[in-house]
Amino acid sequence: MTARGRFITLEGIDGAGKSSHVEFLRDRLRERCANIVVTREPGGTPFGEGLRAAVLHHPASALAEALAMFAARSAHIDAVIGPALASGAWVLCDRFSDSTYAYQCGGRGLEPAAFEALERLVHPALQPDATLLFDLDPALAAQRQAARGAAADKFERERADFFRRVREAYLERARRDPRRIHVIDAGGELGAVRERLASALRGALA
Ligand code: Z5A
């Protein structure tokens, strides 16, 4: 029987820099498994990408956002994540349910009980094996986003207070689950962050 693959997720506030390290991580993971599936949330399927377009650009309540995220996630697990893990592939996913906890509960004030109910419904038996959390002061993250110069989506237009709450929700979750969630100081030069990331990855996969 094929052993289940490993499920690794990337998390952090917008602009913390996680997407800049996806190729590097893919290469490191290939040293452990030939078949690496890289995917993202919200998205990863045509259905999920459709919801992504809606949720990133149209106002909605915290509950409506969470429902959309979990609807996209359900399709993503069915079509991509579940089959890949079952085939023995390793999955590297840019954001997963920790994002919903941080953004919709931490940022928007959704009751954690609603989040937990959705999590139980959508993926009762699936959790990431390891989560790499890029932690950065929201003011620095905003500077990085501004330097990039791309058009901002509705989350990126949120105020500093919102990102402080999102960051705190992430860190609180990491304190509660330190074996799974590895916090990486995302400040400083890309090379320095990469070194810390490589070290965290070794710890996560040990
Ligand atoms: N969301 C949610 O609310 N609930 C959910 O359940 C889920 C998501 C799953 C997805 O947008 C949005 O959906 C997200 C949360 C919400 N909020 N927003 N916006 P996305 O996928 O488009 O955005 P993102 O995940 O935040 O990715 P991003 O914008 O690409 O940010 P990033 O991955 O953190 O950063 P980056 O692109 O790697 O870097 C940002 C810039 O900084 C870029 O120009 C880099 O070249 C630069 N950079 C990176 N590292 C450094 C260092 N070390 N020094 C200097 N500059 C750097």
PDB file of C-alpha atoms and ligand atoms in Angstrom:
ATOM      1  CA  MET A   1       0.000   0.000   0.000  1.00  0.00           C
ATOM      2  CA  THR A   2       1.287   3.501  -0.867  1.00  0.00           C
ATOM      3  CA  ALA A   3       2.110   5.598   2.188  1.00  0.00           C
ATOM      4  CA  ARG A   4       0.116   8.814   2.445  1.00  0.00           C
ATOM      5  CA  GLY A   5       2.059  11.894   1.346  1.00  0.00           C
ATOM      6  CA  ARG A   6       2.796  14.835   3.599  1.00  0.00           C
ATOM      7  CA  PHE A   7       0.727  17.975   3.691  1.00  0.00           C
ATOM      8  CA  ILE A   8       2.638  21.225   4.229  1.00  0.00           C
ATOM      9  CA  THR A   9       1.016  24.649   4.373  1.00  0.00           C
ATOM     10  CA  LEU A  10       2.302  28.228   4.209  1.00  0.00           C
ATOM     11  CA  GLU A  11       0.673  30.983   6.218  1.00  0.00           C
ATOM     12  CA  GLY A  12       1.147  34.642   7.098  1.00  0.00           C
ATOM     13  CA  ILE A  13      -0.320  38.097   6.670  1.00  0.00           C
ATOM     14  CA  ASP A  14      -0.345  39.616   3.175  1.00  0.00           C
ATOM     15  CA  GLY A  15       3.110  40.740   2.148  1.00  0.00           C
ATOM     16  CA  ALA A  16       4.929  38.631   4.757  1.00  0.00           C
ATOM     17  CA  GLY A  17       6.712  37.018   1.809  1.00  0.00           C
ATOM     18  CA  LYS A  18       5.590  33.364   1.826  1.00  0.00           C
ATOM     19  CA  SER A  19       4.855  33.165  -1.940  1.00  0.00           C
ATOM     20  CA  SER A  20       8.433  34.312  -2.684  1.00  0.00           C
ATOM     21  CA  HIS A  21       9.724  31.033  -1.229  1.00  0.00           C
ATOM     22  CA  VAL A  22       7.432  28.539  -2.969  1.00  0.00           C
ATOM     23  CA  GLU A  23       9.967  27.489  -5.643  1.00  0.00           C
ATOM     24  CA  PHE A  24      12.735  27.163  -3.047  1.00  0.00           C
ATOM     25  CA  LEU A  25      10.480  24.989  -0.891  1.00  0.00           C
ATOM     26  CA  ARG A  26       9.434  22.856  -3.846  1.00  0.00           C
ATOM     27  CA  ASP A  27      13.109  22.155  -4.567  1.00  0.00           C
ATOM     28  CA  ARG A  28      13.870  21.293  -0.928  1.00  0.00           C
ATOM     29  CA  LEU A  29      10.846  18.993  -0.705  1.00  0.00           C
ATOM     30  CA  ARG A  30      11.872  17.217  -3.923  1.00  0.00           C
ATOM     31  CA  GLU A  31      14.901  15.962  -2.030  1.00  0.00           C
ATOM     32  CA  ARG A  32      12.410  13.962   0.063  1.00  0.00           C
ATOM     33  CA  CYS A  33       9.683  13.095  -2.463  1.00  0.00           C
ATOM     34  CA  ALA A  34       9.762  13.105  -6.288  1.00  0.00           C
ATOM     35  CA  ASN A  35       6.150  14.178  -6.635  1.00  0.00           C
ATOM     36  CA  ILE A  36       5.367  17.598  -5.137  1.00  0.00           C
ATOM     37  CA  VAL A  37       1.973  19.183  -5.811  1.00  0.00           C
ATOM     38  CA  VAL A  38       1.960  22.969  -5.337  1.00  0.00           C
ATOM     39  CA  THR A  39      -1.403  24.600  -4.902  1.00  0.00           C
ATOM     40  CA  ARG A  40      -3.088  27.541  -3.172  1.00  0.00           C
ATOM     41  CA  GLU A  41      -6.192  28.751  -1.378  1.00  0.00           C
ATOM     42  CA  PRO A  42      -8.646  30.125  -1.990  1.00  0.00           C
ATOM     43  CA  GLY A  43      -8.439  28.354  -5.324  1.00  0.00           C
ATOM     44  CA  GLY A  44      -6.781  25.218  -6.603  1.00  0.00           C
ATOM     45  CA  THR A  45      -9.788  24.129  -8.702  1.00  0.00           C
ATOM     46  CA  PRO A  46     -11.946  25.989 -11.261  1.00  0.00           C
ATOM     47  CA  PHE A  47     -14.748  26.119  -8.660  1.00  0.00           C
ATOM     48  CA  GLY A  48     -12.356  27.454  -6.002  1.00  0.00           C
ATOM     49  CA  GLU A  49     -10.809  30.008  -8.370  1.00  0.00           C
ATOM     50  CA  GLY A  50     -14.332  31.285  -9.135  1.00  0.00           C
ATOM     51  CA  LEU A  51     -15.020  31.726  -5.424  1.00  0.00           C
ATOM     52  CA  ARG A  52     -11.604  33.354  -4.995  1.00  0.00           C
ATOM     53  CA  ALA A  53     -12.520  36.040  -7.531  1.00  0.00           C
ATOM     54  CA  ALA A  54     -15.780  36.709  -5.683  1.00  0.00           C
ATOM     55  CA  VAL A  55     -14.386  36.755  -2.181  1.00  0.00           C
ATOM     56  CA  LEU A  56     -11.289  38.864  -2.931  1.00  0.00           C
ATOM     57  CA  HIS A  57     -13.229  41.598  -4.688  1.00  0.00           C
ATOM     58  CA  HIS A  58     -16.727  41.839  -3.188  1.00  0.00           C
ATOM     59  CA  PRO A  59     -17.720  42.848   0.344  1.00  0.00           C
ATOM     60  CA  ALA A  60     -19.344  40.104   2.439  1.00  0.00           C
ATOM     61  CA  SER A  61     -19.898  39.266   6.103  1.00  0.00           C
ATOM     62  CA  ALA A  62     -17.295  37.294   8.050  1.00  0.00           C
ATOM     63  CA  LEU A  63     -19.583  34.246   7.959  1.00  0.00           C
ATOM     64  CA  ALA A  64     -20.173  34.543   4.201  1.00  0.00           C
ATOM     65  CA  GLU A  65     -16.407  34.788   3.646  1.00  0.00           C
ATOM     66  CA  ALA A  66     -15.761  31.753   5.843  1.00  0.00           C
ATOM     67  CA  LEU A  67     -18.453  29.735   4.050  1.00  0.00           C
ATOM     68  CA  ALA A  68     -16.936  30.630   0.682  1.00  0.00           C
ATOM     69  CA  MET A  69     -13.443  29.693   1.877  1.00  0.00           C
ATOM     70  CA  PHE A  70     -14.635  26.335   3.176  1.00  0.00           C
ATOM     71  CA  ALA A  71     -16.724  25.651   0.033  1.00  0.00           C
ATOM     72  CA  ALA A  72     -13.615  26.244  -2.078  1.00  0.00           C
ATOM     73  CA  ARG A  73     -11.572  24.143   0.375  1.00  0.00           C
ATOM     74  CA  SER A  74     -14.026  21.242   0.199  1.00  0.00           C
ATOM     75  CA  ALA A  75     -13.720  21.110  -3.608  1.00  0.00           C
ATOM     76  CA  HIS A  76      -9.944  21.505  -3.324  1.00  0.00           C
ATOM     77  CA  ILE A  77      -9.632  18.577  -0.908  1.00  0.00           C
ATOM     78  CA  ASP A  78     -11.893  16.374  -3.047  1.00  0.00           C
ATOM     79  CA  ALA A  79     -10.194  17.104  -6.361  1.00  0.00           C
ATOM     80  CA  VAL A  80      -6.569  17.909  -5.544  1.00  0.00           C
ATOM     81  CA  ILE A  81      -5.283  17.561  -1.985  1.00  0.00           C
ATOM     82  CA  GLY A  82      -6.953  14.266  -1.025  1.00  0.00           C
ATOM     83  CA  PRO A  83      -6.065  12.337  -4.222  1.00  0.00           C
ATOM     84  CA  ALA A  84      -2.494  13.692  -4.209  1.00  0.00           C
ATOM     85  CA  LEU A  85      -1.858  12.658  -0.598  1.00  0.00           C
ATOM     86  CA  ALA A  86      -3.475   9.266  -1.206  1.00  0.00           C
ATOM     87  CA  SER A  87      -1.141   8.677  -4.179  1.00  0.00           C
ATOM     88  CA  GLY A  88       1.902   9.358  -1.963  1.00  0.00           C
ATOM     89  CA  ALA A  89       2.607  12.847  -3.357  1.00  0.00           C
ATOM     90  CA  TRP A  90       3.509  15.663  -0.977  1.00  0.00           C
ATOM     91  CA  VAL A  91       1.281  18.734  -1.129  1.00  0.00           C
ATOM     92  CA  LEU A  92       2.595  22.272  -0.602  1.00  0.00           C
ATOM     93  CA  CYS A  93      -0.382  24.573  -0.158  1.00  0.00           C
ATOM     94  CA  ASP A  94      -0.174  28.383   0.009  1.00  0.00           C
ATOM     95  CA  ARG A  95      -2.784  29.005   2.765  1.00  0.00           C
ATOM     96  CA  PHE A  96      -5.293  26.582   4.291  1.00  0.00           C
ATOM     97  CA  SER A  97      -7.703  26.653   7.257  1.00  0.00           C
ATOM     98  CA  ASP A  98      -5.340  28.591   9.545  1.00  0.00           C
ATOM     99  CA  SER A  99      -5.974  31.512   7.154  1.00  0.00           C
ATOM    100  CA  THR A 100      -9.706  31.290   7.821  1.00  0.00           C
ATOM    101  CA  TYR A 101      -9.081  31.297  11.555  1.00  0.00           C
ATOM    102  CA  ALA A 102      -6.676  34.256  11.316  1.00  0.00           C
ATOM    103  CA  TYR A 103      -8.603  36.396   8.796  1.00  0.00           C
ATOM    104  CA  GLN A 104     -12.262  35.613   9.441  1.00  0.00           C
ATOM    105  CA  CYS A 105     -12.046  35.005  13.234  1.00  0.00           C
ATOM    106  CA  GLY A 106      -9.060  37.193  14.123  1.00  0.00           C
ATOM    107  CA  GLY A 107      -9.535  39.902  11.517  1.00  0.00           C
ATOM    108  CA  ARG A 108     -13.317  39.995  11.080  1.00  0.00           C
ATOM    109  CA  GLY A 109     -14.534  38.727  14.462  1.00  0.00           C
ATOM    110  CA  LEU A 110     -16.209  35.464  13.402  1.00  0.00           C
ATOM    111  CA  GLU A 111     -16.945  33.239  16.409  1.00  0.00           C
ATOM    112  CA  PRO A 112     -14.296  30.497  16.691  1.00  0.00           C
ATOM    113  CA  ALA A 113     -17.157  28.010  17.259  1.00  0.00           C
ATOM    114  CA  ALA A 114     -18.425  28.705  13.714  1.00  0.00           C
ATOM    115  CA  PHE A 115     -14.931  28.132  12.340  1.00  0.00           C
ATOM    116  CA  GLU A 116     -14.571  24.889  14.308  1.00  0.00           C
ATOM    117  CA  ALA A 117     -17.950  23.627  13.071  1.00  0.00           C
ATOM    118  CA  LEU A 118     -16.956  24.267   9.441  1.00  0.00           C
ATOM    119  CA  GLU A 119     -13.575  22.659   9.951  1.00  0.00           C
ATOM    120  CA  ARG A 120     -15.226  19.534  11.441  1.00  0.00           C
ATOM    121  CA  LEU A 121     -17.667  19.393   8.543  1.00  0.00           C
ATOM    122  CA  VAL A 122     -15.186  19.919   5.708  1.00  0.00           C
ATOM    123  CA  HIS A 123     -12.009  18.173   6.845  1.00  0.00           C
ATOM    124  CA  PRO A 124     -12.665  16.239  10.062  1.00  0.00           C
ATOM    125  CA  ALA A 125      -9.677  13.941   9.542  1.00  0.00           C
ATOM    126  CA  LEU A 126      -7.239  16.173   7.670  1.00  0.00           C
ATOM    127  CA  GLN A 127      -4.760  18.627   9.180  1.00  0.00           C
ATOM    128  CA  PRO A 128      -1.462  19.850   7.755  1.00  0.00           C
ATOM    129  CA  ASP A 129       1.516  17.780   8.905  1.00  0.00           C
ATOM    130  CA  ALA A 130       3.507  20.999   9.125  1.00  0.00           C
ATOM    131  CA  THR A 131       2.683  24.685   8.761  1.00  0.00           C
ATOM    132  CA  LEU A 132       5.309  27.350   8.067  1.00  0.00           C
ATOM    133  CA  LEU A 133       4.039  30.660   9.438  1.00  0.00           C
ATOM    134  CA  PHE A 134       5.813  33.752   8.070  1.00  0.00           C
ATOM    135  CA  ASP A 135       5.578  36.332  10.811  1.00  0.00           C
ATOM    136  CA  LEU A 136       6.109  40.016  10.046  1.00  0.00           C
ATOM    137  CA  ASP A 137       5.125  43.371  11.517  1.00  0.00           C
ATOM    138  CA  PRO A 138       2.103  44.544   9.464  1.00  0.00           C
ATOM    139  CA  ALA A 139       3.765  47.930   8.832  1.00  0.00           C
ATOM    140  CA  LEU A 140       6.713  46.194   7.125  1.00  0.00           C
ATOM    141  CA  ALA A 141       4.388  43.869   5.213  1.00  0.00           C
ATOM    142  CA  ALA A 142       2.454  46.912   3.947  1.00  0.00           C
ATOM    143  CA  GLN A 143       5.718  48.515   2.763  1.00  0.00           C
ATOM    144  CA  ARG A 144       6.563  45.362   0.812  1.00  0.00           C
ATOM    145  CA  GLN A 145       3.101  45.291  -0.742  1.00  0.00           C
ATOM    146  CA  ALA A 146       3.357  48.975  -1.676  1.00  0.00           C
ATOM    147  CA  ALA A 147       6.800  48.447  -3.253  1.00  0.00           C
ATOM    148  CA  ARG A 148       5.325  45.656  -5.368  1.00  0.00           C
ATOM    149  CA  GLY A 149       2.869  48.177  -6.842  1.00  0.00           C
ATOM    150  CA  ALA A 150       0.152  45.648  -7.845  1.00  0.00           C
ATOM    151  CA  ALA A 151      -3.556  46.543  -7.642  1.00  0.00           C
ATOM    152  CA  ALA A 152      -4.812  45.826  -4.121  1.00  0.00           C
ATOM    153  CA  ASP A 153      -7.659  43.387  -3.428  1.00  0.00           C
ATOM    154  CA  LYS A 154     -10.185  44.059  -0.659  1.00  0.00           C
ATOM    155  CA  PHE A 155      -8.052  42.367   2.029  1.00  0.00           C
ATOM    156  CA  GLU A 156      -4.962  44.328   1.040  1.00  0.00           C
ATOM    157  CA  ARG A 157      -6.983  47.559   1.425  1.00  0.00           C
ATOM    158  CA  GLU A 158      -7.746  46.763   5.088  1.00  0.00           C
ATOM    159  CA  ARG A 159      -6.282  49.000   7.800  1.00  0.00           C
ATOM    160  CA  ALA A 160      -3.289  48.250  10.005  1.00  0.00           C
ATOM    161  CA  ASP A 161      -5.560  47.258  12.934  1.00  0.00           C
ATOM    162  CA  PHE A 162      -7.056  44.441  10.883  1.00  0.00           C
ATOM    163  CA  PHE A 163      -3.612  42.971  10.107  1.00  0.00           C
ATOM    164  CA  ARG A 164      -2.511  43.314  13.727  1.00  0.00           C
ATOM    165  CA  ARG A 165      -5.520  41.173  14.734  1.00  0.00           C
ATOM    166  CA  VAL A 166      -4.827  38.659  11.949  1.00  0.00           C
ATOM    167  CA  ARG A 167      -1.187  38.397  13.036  1.00  0.00           C
ATOM    168  CA  GLU A 168      -2.133  37.917  16.691  1.00  0.00           C
ATOM    169  CA  ALA A 169      -4.670  35.197  15.778  1.00  0.00           C
ATOM    170  CA  TYR A 170      -1.945  33.350  13.849  1.00  0.00           C
ATOM    171  CA  LEU A 171       0.517  33.629  16.735  1.00  0.00           C
ATOM    172  CA  GLU A 172      -2.099  32.506  19.244  1.00  0.00           C
ATOM    173  CA  ARG A 173      -2.803  29.437  17.109  1.00  0.00           C
ATOM    174  CA  ALA A 174       0.933  28.731  16.861  1.00  0.00           C
ATOM    175  CA  ARG A 175       1.259  28.928  20.655  1.00  0.00           C
ATOM    176  CA  ARG A 176      -1.536  26.360  20.967  1.00  0.00           C
ATOM    177  CA  ASP A 177      -0.050  23.989  18.362  1.00  0.00           C
ATOM    178  CA  PRO A 178       3.738  24.479  18.401  1.00  0.00           C
ATOM    179  CA  ARG A 179       4.503  21.001  17.093  1.00  0.00           C
ATOM    180  CA  ARG A 180       2.661  21.688  13.838  1.00  0.00           C
ATOM    181  CA  ILE A 181       3.027  25.457  13.362  1.00  0.00           C
ATOM    182  CA  HIS A 182       6.597  26.688  12.939  1.00  0.00           C
ATOM    183  CA  VAL A 183       6.932  30.470  13.234  1.00  0.00           C
ATOM    184  CA  ILE A 184       9.539  32.062  10.951  1.00  0.00           C
ATOM    185  CA  ASP A 185      10.750  35.605  11.495  1.00  0.00           C
ATOM    186  CA  ALA A 186      10.061  37.030   8.004  1.00  0.00           C
ATOM    187  CA  GLY A 187      11.893  40.328   8.612  1.00  0.00           C
ATOM    188  CA  GLY A 188      15.140  41.237   6.876  1.00  0.00           C
ATOM    189  CA  GLU A 189      16.695  40.278   3.552  1.00  0.00           C
ATOM    190  CA  LEU A 190      15.253  37.466   1.452  1.00  0.00           C
ATOM    191  CA  GLY A 191      18.426  35.385   1.929  1.00  0.00           C
ATOM    192  CA  ALA A 192      18.266  35.664   5.711  1.00  0.00           C
ATOM    193  CA  VAL A 193      14.586  34.683   5.729  1.00  0.00           C
ATOM    194  CA  ARG A 194      15.419  31.733   3.473  1.00  0.00           C
ATOM    195  CA  GLU A 195      18.049  30.488   5.913  1.00  0.00           C
ATOM    196  CA  ARG A 196      15.542  30.642   8.778  1.00  0.00           C
ATOM    197  CA  LEU A 197      12.986  28.922   6.564  1.00  0.00           C
ATOM    198  CA  ALA A 198      15.394  26.097   5.669  1.00  0.00           C
ATOM    199  CA  SER A 199      16.117  25.574   9.346  1.00  0.00           C
ATOM    200  CA  ALA A 200      12.401  25.566  10.247  1.00  0.00           C
ATOM    201  CA  LEU A 201      11.720  23.111   7.420  1.00  0.00           C
ATOM    202  CA  ARG A 202      14.372  20.708   8.686  1.00  0.00           C
ATOM    203  CA  GLY A 203      12.723  20.849  12.111  1.00  0.00           C
ATOM    204  CA  ALA A 204       9.258  20.405  10.634  1.00  0.00           C
ATOM    205  CA  LEU A 205      10.247  17.323   8.633  1.00  0.00           C
ATOM    206  CA  ALA A 206      12.437  15.702  11.306  1.00  0.00           C
TER     207      ALA A 206
HETATM  208  N1  Z5A B   1      -7.978  34.559   2.842  1.00  0.00           N
HETATM  209  C1  Z5A B   1      -8.906  34.592   3.858  1.00  0.00           C
HETATM  210  O1  Z5A B   1      -9.333  35.672   4.262  1.00  0.00           O
HETATM  211  N2  Z5A B   1      -9.342  33.424   4.406  1.00  0.00           N
HETATM  212  C2  Z5A B   1      -8.924  32.210   3.949  1.00  0.00           C
HETATM  213  O2  Z5A B   1      -9.376  31.173   4.456  1.00  0.00           O
HETATM  214  C3  Z5A B   1      -7.953  32.180   2.895  1.00  0.00           C
HETATM  215  C4  Z5A B   1      -7.506  33.378   2.365  1.00  0.00           C
HETATM  216  C5  Z5A B   1      -7.453  30.862   2.380  1.00  0.00           C
HETATM  217  C6  Z5A B   1      -5.580  35.611  -0.636  1.00  0.00           C
HETATM  218  O3  Z5A B   1      -4.885  36.502  -1.374  1.00  0.00           O
HETATM  219  C7  Z5A B   1      -6.357  36.437   0.368  1.00  0.00           C
HETATM  220  O4  Z5A B   1      -7.425  35.659   0.863  1.00  0.00           O
HETATM  221  C8  Z5A B   1      -5.468  36.787   1.519  1.00  0.00           C
HETATM  222  C9  Z5A B   1      -6.162  36.215   2.751  1.00  0.00           C
HETATM  223  C10 Z5A B   1      -7.509  35.814   2.266  1.00  0.00           C
HETATM  224  N3  Z5A B   1      -5.413  38.157   1.707  1.00  0.00           N
HETATM  225  N4  Z5A B   1      -5.012  38.948   0.900  1.00  0.00           N
HETATM  226  N5  Z5A B   1      -4.699  39.758   0.186  1.00  0.00           N
HETATM  227  P1  Z5A B   1      -3.553  36.202  -2.142  1.00  0.00           P
HETATM  228  O5  Z5A B   1      -3.364  34.740  -2.302  1.00  0.00           O
HETATM  229  O6  Z5A B   1      -3.593  37.035  -3.372  1.00  0.00           O
HETATM  230  O7  Z5A B   1      -2.511  36.917  -1.198  1.00  0.00           O
HETATM  231  P2  Z5A B   1      -1.411  36.378  -0.253  1.00  0.00           P
HETATM  232  O8  Z5A B   1      -1.583  34.975   0.093  1.00  0.00           O
HETATM  233  O9  Z5A B   1      -1.358  37.308   0.880  1.00  0.00           O
HETATM  234  O10 Z5A B   1      -0.108  36.417  -1.151  1.00  0.00           O
HETATM  235  P3  Z5A B   1       0.797  37.606  -1.527  1.00  0.00           P
HETATM  236  O11 Z5A B   1       0.088  38.883  -1.760  1.00  0.00           O
HETATM  237  O12 Z5A B   1       1.540  37.090  -2.649  1.00  0.00           O
HETATM  238  O13 Z5A B   1       1.680  37.830  -0.224  1.00  0.00           O
HETATM  239  P4  Z5A B   1       2.893  37.002   0.377  1.00  0.00           P
HETATM  240  O14 Z5A B   1       2.887  35.638  -0.166  1.00  0.00           O
HETATM  241  O15 Z5A B   1       2.867  37.134   1.829  1.00  0.00           O
HETATM  242  O16 Z5A B   1       4.161  37.823  -0.091  1.00  0.00           O
HETATM  243  P5  Z5A B   1       5.067  37.741  -1.425  1.00  0.00           P
HETATM  244  O17 Z5A B   1       4.229  37.892  -2.675  1.00  0.00           O
HETATM  245  O18 Z5A B   1       5.997  36.630  -1.343  1.00  0.00           O
HETATM  246  O19 Z5A B   1       5.882  39.074  -1.157  1.00  0.00           O
HETATM  247  C11 Z5A B   1       5.251  40.331  -1.183  1.00  0.00           C
HETATM  248  C12 Z5A B   1       6.258  41.361  -1.777  1.00  0.00           C
HETATM  249  O20 Z5A B   1       7.370  41.469  -0.890  1.00  0.00           O
HETATM  250  C13 Z5A B   1       6.848  40.935  -3.124  1.00  0.00           C
HETATM  251  O21 Z5A B   1       7.028  42.070  -3.914  1.00  0.00           O
HETATM  252  C14 Z5A B   1       8.197  40.319  -2.752  1.00  0.00           C
HETATM  253  O22 Z5A B   1       9.136  40.437  -3.778  1.00  0.00           O
HETATM  254  C15 Z5A B   1       8.580  41.141  -1.546  1.00  0.00           C
HETATM  255  N6  Z5A B   1       9.400  40.420  -0.556  1.00  0.00           N
HETATM  256  C16 Z5A B   1       9.265  39.140  -0.156  1.00  0.00           C
HETATM  257  N7  Z5A B   1      10.186  38.845   0.785  1.00  0.00           N
HETATM  258  C17 Z5A B   1      10.906  39.974   0.981  1.00  0.00           C
HETATM  259  C18 Z5A B   1      12.000  40.310   1.833  1.00  0.00           C
HETATM  260  N8  Z5A B   1      12.544  39.416   2.679  1.00  0.00           N
HETATM  261  N9  Z5A B   1      12.470  41.560   1.798  1.00  0.00           N
HETATM  262  C19 Z5A B   1      11.931  42.477   0.955  1.00  0.00           C
HETATM  263  N10 Z5A B   1      10.895  42.232   0.115  1.00  0.00           N
HETATM  264  C20 Z5A B   1      10.400  40.991   0.134  1.00  0.00           C
END
